[in-house]
Amino acid sequence: MIARSRSLTTNTGESTSRTAWTVALGFAIGLFPLLGVTTIVCAILARMLRLKQTAIQFGNYAALPFQIALLVPLLRLGERITHAQRFVFDPPALLQGFPHIPESTARAVVMAQWHMIAGWALLAPLAFVLAGLLAQAVLRRRERGGIVVGRRAA
């Protein structure tokens, strides 16, 4: 005999909607333009908000290709928002200055990071909503398709 599963639940009893929005939060944070920060931020937020680590980290890692692809577009968006001068990427010049980077170059790199963060701050809410709606649709379709997590044979 098959036990009835609760509507829109995962195997831990967490609602599909909550799981979808947890994944979306991880995705939005995962787009943050400073590499290496998002895993820790997601872990802390999940702990503070009592969210499932697996769901938030899934969203975070799903965002990784987008995080890398959006570095320059977020920089340009941030420059546009703040009306800043355009940061010029010149890797040979940066590498030539190592290990003694001029203070002006260091300042320009830090400002470029702030501009990427400003671009992310504008994009993140939209990414959160879109990822949440997509995750809800996928999880609900999965449940309706008969592959409900949490069904067990009695």
PDB file of C-alpha atoms in Angstrom:
ATOM      1  CA  MET A   1       0.000   0.000   0.000  1.00  0.00           C
ATOM      2  CA  ILE A   2       1.213   3.527  -0.767  1.00  0.00           C
ATOM      3  CA  ALA A   3       0.899   6.152   1.909  1.00  0.00           C
ATOM      4  CA  ARG A   4      -0.670   9.455   0.894  1.00  0.00           C
ATOM      5  CA  SER A   5       1.839  12.235   0.641  1.00  0.00           C
ATOM      6  CA  ARG A   6       1.128  15.713   1.753  1.00  0.00           C
ATOM      7  CA  SER A   7       0.446  18.132  -1.073  1.00  0.00           C
ATOM      8  CA  LEU A   8       3.451  20.147  -2.161  1.00  0.00           C
ATOM      9  CA  THR A   9       5.932  18.683   0.297  1.00  0.00           C
ATOM     10  CA  THR A  10       9.407  17.321   0.051  1.00  0.00           C
ATOM     11  CA  ASN A  11      10.680  14.252   1.853  1.00  0.00           C
ATOM     12  CA  THR A  12      11.506  16.347   4.910  1.00  0.00           C
ATOM     13  CA  GLY A  13       8.028  17.813   5.142  1.00  0.00           C
ATOM     14  CA  GLU A  14       9.150  21.226   3.934  1.00  0.00           C
ATOM     15  CA  SER A  15       6.713  22.825   1.505  1.00  0.00           C
ATOM     16  CA  THR A  16       7.579  22.927  -2.168  1.00  0.00           C
ATOM     17  CA  SER A  17       7.106  26.668  -2.161  1.00  0.00           C
ATOM     18  CA  ARG A  18       9.570  27.168   0.703  1.00  0.00           C
ATOM     19  CA  THR A  19      12.087  24.888  -1.001  1.00  0.00           C
ATOM     20  CA  ALA A  20      11.696  26.755  -4.305  1.00  0.00           C
ATOM     21  CA  TRP A  21      12.247  30.145  -2.683  1.00  0.00           C
ATOM     22  CA  THR A  22      15.227  28.791  -0.736  1.00  0.00           C
ATOM     23  CA  VAL A  23      16.783  27.659  -4.027  1.00  0.00           C
ATOM     24  CA  ALA A  24      15.988  31.092  -5.499  1.00  0.00           C
ATOM     25  CA  LEU A  25      17.679  32.849  -2.577  1.00  0.00           C
ATOM     26  CA  GLY A  26      20.776  30.725  -3.116  1.00  0.00           C
ATOM     27  CA  PHE A  27      20.695  31.558  -6.817  1.00  0.00           C
ATOM     28  CA  ALA A  28      20.402  35.310  -6.242  1.00  0.00           C
ATOM     29  CA  ILE A  29      23.225  35.263  -3.704  1.00  0.00           C
ATOM     30  CA  GLY A  30      25.230  32.992  -6.002  1.00  0.00           C
ATOM     31  CA  LEU A  31      25.326  35.786  -8.579  1.00  0.00           C
ATOM     32  CA  PHE A  32      27.302  38.002  -6.156  1.00  0.00           C
ATOM     33  CA  PRO A  33      30.335  39.101  -8.176  1.00  0.00           C
ATOM     34  CA  LEU A  34      33.079  38.339  -5.649  1.00  0.00           C
ATOM     35  CA  LEU A  35      34.114  34.738  -6.206  1.00  0.00           C
ATOM     36  CA  GLY A  36      34.456  32.552  -3.128  1.00  0.00           C
ATOM     37  CA  VAL A  37      32.107  34.508  -0.899  1.00  0.00           C
ATOM     38  CA  THR A  38      28.726  33.073  -1.822  1.00  0.00           C
ATOM     39  CA  THR A  39      29.041  29.610  -0.271  1.00  0.00           C
ATOM     40  CA  ILE A  40      29.790  31.065   3.148  1.00  0.00           C
ATOM     41  CA  VAL A  41      27.057  33.701   2.860  1.00  0.00           C
ATOM     42  CA  CYS A  42      24.498  31.058   1.853  1.00  0.00           C
ATOM     43  CA  ALA A  43      25.545  28.792   4.733  1.00  0.00           C
ATOM     44  CA  ILE A  44      25.199  31.618   7.245  1.00  0.00           C
ATOM     45  CA  LEU A  45      21.845  32.772   5.859  1.00  0.00           C
ATOM     46  CA  ALA A  46      20.447  29.229   5.825  1.00  0.00           C
ATOM     47  CA  ARG A  47      21.473  28.783   9.449  1.00  0.00           C
ATOM     48  CA  MET A  48      20.058  32.157  10.530  1.00  0.00           C
ATOM     49  CA  LEU A  49      16.775  31.750   8.627  1.00  0.00           C
ATOM     50  CA  ARG A  50      16.454  28.009   9.352  1.00  0.00           C
ATOM     51  CA  LEU A  51      16.480  27.095   5.679  1.00  0.00           C
ATOM     52  CA  LYS A  52      17.691  23.832   4.187  1.00  0.00           C
ATOM     53  CA  GLN A  53      21.415  23.976   3.423  1.00  0.00           C
ATOM     54  CA  THR A  54      21.015  21.600   0.498  1.00  0.00           C
ATOM     55  CA  ALA A  55      18.417  23.764  -1.232  1.00  0.00           C
ATOM     56  CA  ILE A  56      20.238  27.068  -0.765  1.00  0.00           C
ATOM     57  CA  GLN A  57      23.581  25.604  -1.845  1.00  0.00           C
ATOM     58  CA  PHE A  58      21.930  24.000  -4.885  1.00  0.00           C
ATOM     59  CA  GLY A  59      20.752  27.460  -5.968  1.00  0.00           C
ATOM     60  CA  ASN A  60      24.157  28.937  -5.180  1.00  0.00           C
ATOM     61  CA  TYR A  61      26.045  26.432  -7.321  1.00  0.00           C
ATOM     62  CA  ALA A  62      23.470  26.587 -10.109  1.00  0.00           C
ATOM     63  CA  ALA A  63      24.312  30.292 -10.351  1.00  0.00           C
ATOM     64  CA  LEU A  64      28.083  29.751 -10.749  1.00  0.00           C
ATOM     65  CA  PRO A  65      28.206  29.833 -14.584  1.00  0.00           C
ATOM     66  CA  PHE A  66      26.045  32.962 -14.548  1.00  0.00           C
ATOM     67  CA  GLN A  67      28.203  34.527 -11.827  1.00  0.00           C
ATOM     68  CA  ILE A  68      31.287  34.191 -13.995  1.00  0.00           C
ATOM     69  CA  ALA A  69      29.536  35.229 -17.227  1.00  0.00           C
ATOM     70  CA  LEU A  70      28.027  38.314 -15.579  1.00  0.00           C
ATOM     71  CA  LEU A  71      31.202  39.786 -14.058  1.00  0.00           C
ATOM     72  CA  VAL A  72      31.798  42.304 -16.854  1.00  0.00           C
ATOM     73  CA  PRO A  73      28.096  43.076 -17.506  1.00  0.00           C
ATOM     74  CA  LEU A  74      27.600  43.731 -13.768  1.00  0.00           C
ATOM     75  CA  LEU A  75      30.654  45.988 -13.786  1.00  0.00           C
ATOM     76  CA  ARG A  76      29.283  47.965 -16.734  1.00  0.00           C
ATOM     77  CA  LEU A  77      25.835  48.160 -15.128  1.00  0.00           C
ATOM     78  CA  GLY A  78      27.377  49.392 -11.878  1.00  0.00           C
ATOM     79  CA  GLU A  79      29.402  52.002 -13.754  1.00  0.00           C
ATOM     80  CA  ARG A  80      26.264  53.172 -15.489  1.00  0.00           C
ATOM     81  CA  ILE A  81      24.298  53.374 -12.216  1.00  0.00           C
ATOM     82  CA  THR A  82      27.027  55.334 -10.443  1.00  0.00           C
ATOM     83  CA  HIS A  83      28.008  57.409 -13.487  1.00  0.00           C
ATOM     84  CA  ALA A  84      31.604  56.260 -13.015  1.00  0.00           C
ATOM     85  CA  GLN A  85      34.416  56.195 -15.510  1.00  0.00           C
ATOM     86  CA  ARG A  86      34.747  52.986 -17.482  1.00  0.00           C
ATOM     87  CA  PHE A  87      37.219  50.506 -15.980  1.00  0.00           C
ATOM     88  CA  VAL A  88      39.707  49.388 -18.618  1.00  0.00           C
ATOM     89  CA  PHE A  89      40.819  45.774 -18.470  1.00  0.00           C
ATOM     90  CA  ASP A  90      44.503  45.541 -19.276  1.00  0.00           C
ATOM     91  CA  PRO A  91      45.800  42.207 -17.905  1.00  0.00           C
ATOM     92  CA  PRO A  92      49.371  42.647 -19.224  1.00  0.00           C
ATOM     93  CA  ALA A  93      49.663  45.999 -17.459  1.00  0.00           C
ATOM     94  CA  LEU A  94      48.272  44.539 -14.235  1.00  0.00           C
ATOM     95  CA  LEU A  95      50.626  41.543 -14.378  1.00  0.00           C
ATOM     96  CA  GLN A  96      53.602  43.737 -15.188  1.00  0.00           C
ATOM     97  CA  GLY A  97      53.052  45.717 -11.994  1.00  0.00           C
ATOM     98  CA  PHE A  98      53.017  42.673  -9.700  1.00  0.00           C
ATOM     99  CA  PRO A  99      53.980  42.483  -6.875  1.00  0.00           C
ATOM    100  CA  HIS A 100      54.201  46.266  -6.562  1.00  0.00           C
ATOM    101  CA  ILE A 101      50.848  47.483  -7.834  1.00  0.00           C
ATOM    102  CA  PRO A 102      50.561  51.265  -7.972  1.00  0.00           C
ATOM    103  CA  GLU A 103      48.019  52.682  -5.519  1.00  0.00           C
ATOM    104  CA  SER A 104      45.972  54.157  -8.359  1.00  0.00           C
ATOM    105  CA  THR A 105      45.588  50.709  -9.968  1.00  0.00           C
ATOM    106  CA  ALA A 106      44.625  49.112  -6.658  1.00  0.00           C
ATOM    107  CA  ARG A 107      42.025  51.844  -6.120  1.00  0.00           C
ATOM    108  CA  ALA A 108      40.634  51.315  -9.627  1.00  0.00           C
ATOM    109  CA  VAL A 109      40.273  47.562  -9.030  1.00  0.00           C
ATOM    110  CA  VAL A 110      38.501  48.124  -5.706  1.00  0.00           C
ATOM    111  CA  MET A 111      36.151  50.625  -7.343  1.00  0.00           C
ATOM    112  CA  ALA A 112      35.462  48.133 -10.141  1.00  0.00           C
ATOM    113  CA  GLN A 113      34.474  45.588  -7.478  1.00  0.00           C
ATOM    114  CA  TRP A 114      32.109  48.104  -5.889  1.00  0.00           C
ATOM    115  CA  HIS A 115      30.566  48.797  -9.282  1.00  0.00           C
ATOM    116  CA  MET A 116      30.014  45.057  -9.836  1.00  0.00           C
ATOM    117  CA  ILE A 117      28.321  44.881  -6.432  1.00  0.00           C
ATOM    118  CA  ALA A 118      26.090  47.835  -7.336  1.00  0.00           C
ATOM    119  CA  GLY A 119      25.105  46.074 -10.574  1.00  0.00           C
ATOM    120  CA  TRP A 120      24.406  42.864  -8.627  1.00  0.00           C
ATOM    121  CA  ALA A 121      22.252  44.755  -6.109  1.00  0.00           C
ATOM    122  CA  LEU A 122      20.056  45.912  -8.983  1.00  0.00           C
ATOM    123  CA  LEU A 123      19.920  42.488 -10.675  1.00  0.00           C
ATOM    124  CA  ALA A 124      19.592  40.213  -7.600  1.00  0.00           C
ATOM    125  CA  PRO A 125      15.920  40.920  -6.753  1.00  0.00           C
ATOM    126  CA  LEU A 126      14.874  40.184 -10.336  1.00  0.00           C
ATOM    127  CA  ALA A 127      16.994  37.014 -10.380  1.00  0.00           C
ATOM    128  CA  PHE A 128      15.437  35.952  -7.059  1.00  0.00           C
ATOM    129  CA  VAL A 129      11.879  36.321  -8.337  1.00  0.00           C
ATOM    130  CA  LEU A 130      12.550  34.624 -11.682  1.00  0.00           C
ATOM    131  CA  ALA A 131      14.483  31.754 -10.087  1.00  0.00           C
ATOM    132  CA  GLY A 132      11.757  31.324  -7.453  1.00  0.00           C
ATOM    133  CA  LEU A 133       8.984  31.132 -10.013  1.00  0.00           C
ATOM    134  CA  LEU A 134      10.982  28.699 -12.144  1.00  0.00           C
ATOM    135  CA  ALA A 135      11.871  26.504  -9.156  1.00  0.00           C
ATOM    136  CA  GLN A 136       8.228  26.431  -8.026  1.00  0.00           C
ATOM    137  CA  ALA A 137       7.073  25.403 -11.486  1.00  0.00           C
ATOM    138  CA  VAL A 138       9.682  22.652 -11.728  1.00  0.00           C
ATOM    139  CA  LEU A 139       8.970  21.265  -8.254  1.00  0.00           C
ATOM    140  CA  ARG A 140       5.204  21.346  -8.729  1.00  0.00           C
ATOM    141  CA  ARG A 141       5.476  19.647 -12.103  1.00  0.00           C
ATOM    142  CA  ARG A 142       7.687  17.014 -10.563  1.00  0.00           C
ATOM    143  CA  GLU A 143       5.045  16.309  -7.921  1.00  0.00           C
ATOM    144  CA  ARG A 144       2.188  16.176 -10.426  1.00  0.00           C
ATOM    145  CA  GLY A 145       4.191  13.855 -12.625  1.00  0.00           C
ATOM    146  CA  GLY A 146       3.973  11.141  -9.996  1.00  0.00           C
ATOM    147  CA  ILE A 147       7.538  11.475  -8.768  1.00  0.00           C
ATOM    148  CA  VAL A 148       6.593  12.797  -5.370  1.00  0.00           C
ATOM    149  CA  VAL A 149       9.388  12.798  -2.858  1.00  0.00           C
ATOM    150  CA  GLY A 150       8.133  11.457   0.442  1.00  0.00           C
ATOM    151  CA  ARG A 151       5.941   8.586  -0.796  1.00  0.00           C
ATOM    152  CA  ARG A 152       6.829   5.345   0.845  1.00  0.00           C
ATOM    153  CA  ALA A 153       5.488   1.854   0.571  1.00  0.00           C
ATOM    154  CA  ALA A 154       3.751   0.795   3.747  1.00  0.00           C
TER     155      ALA A 154
END
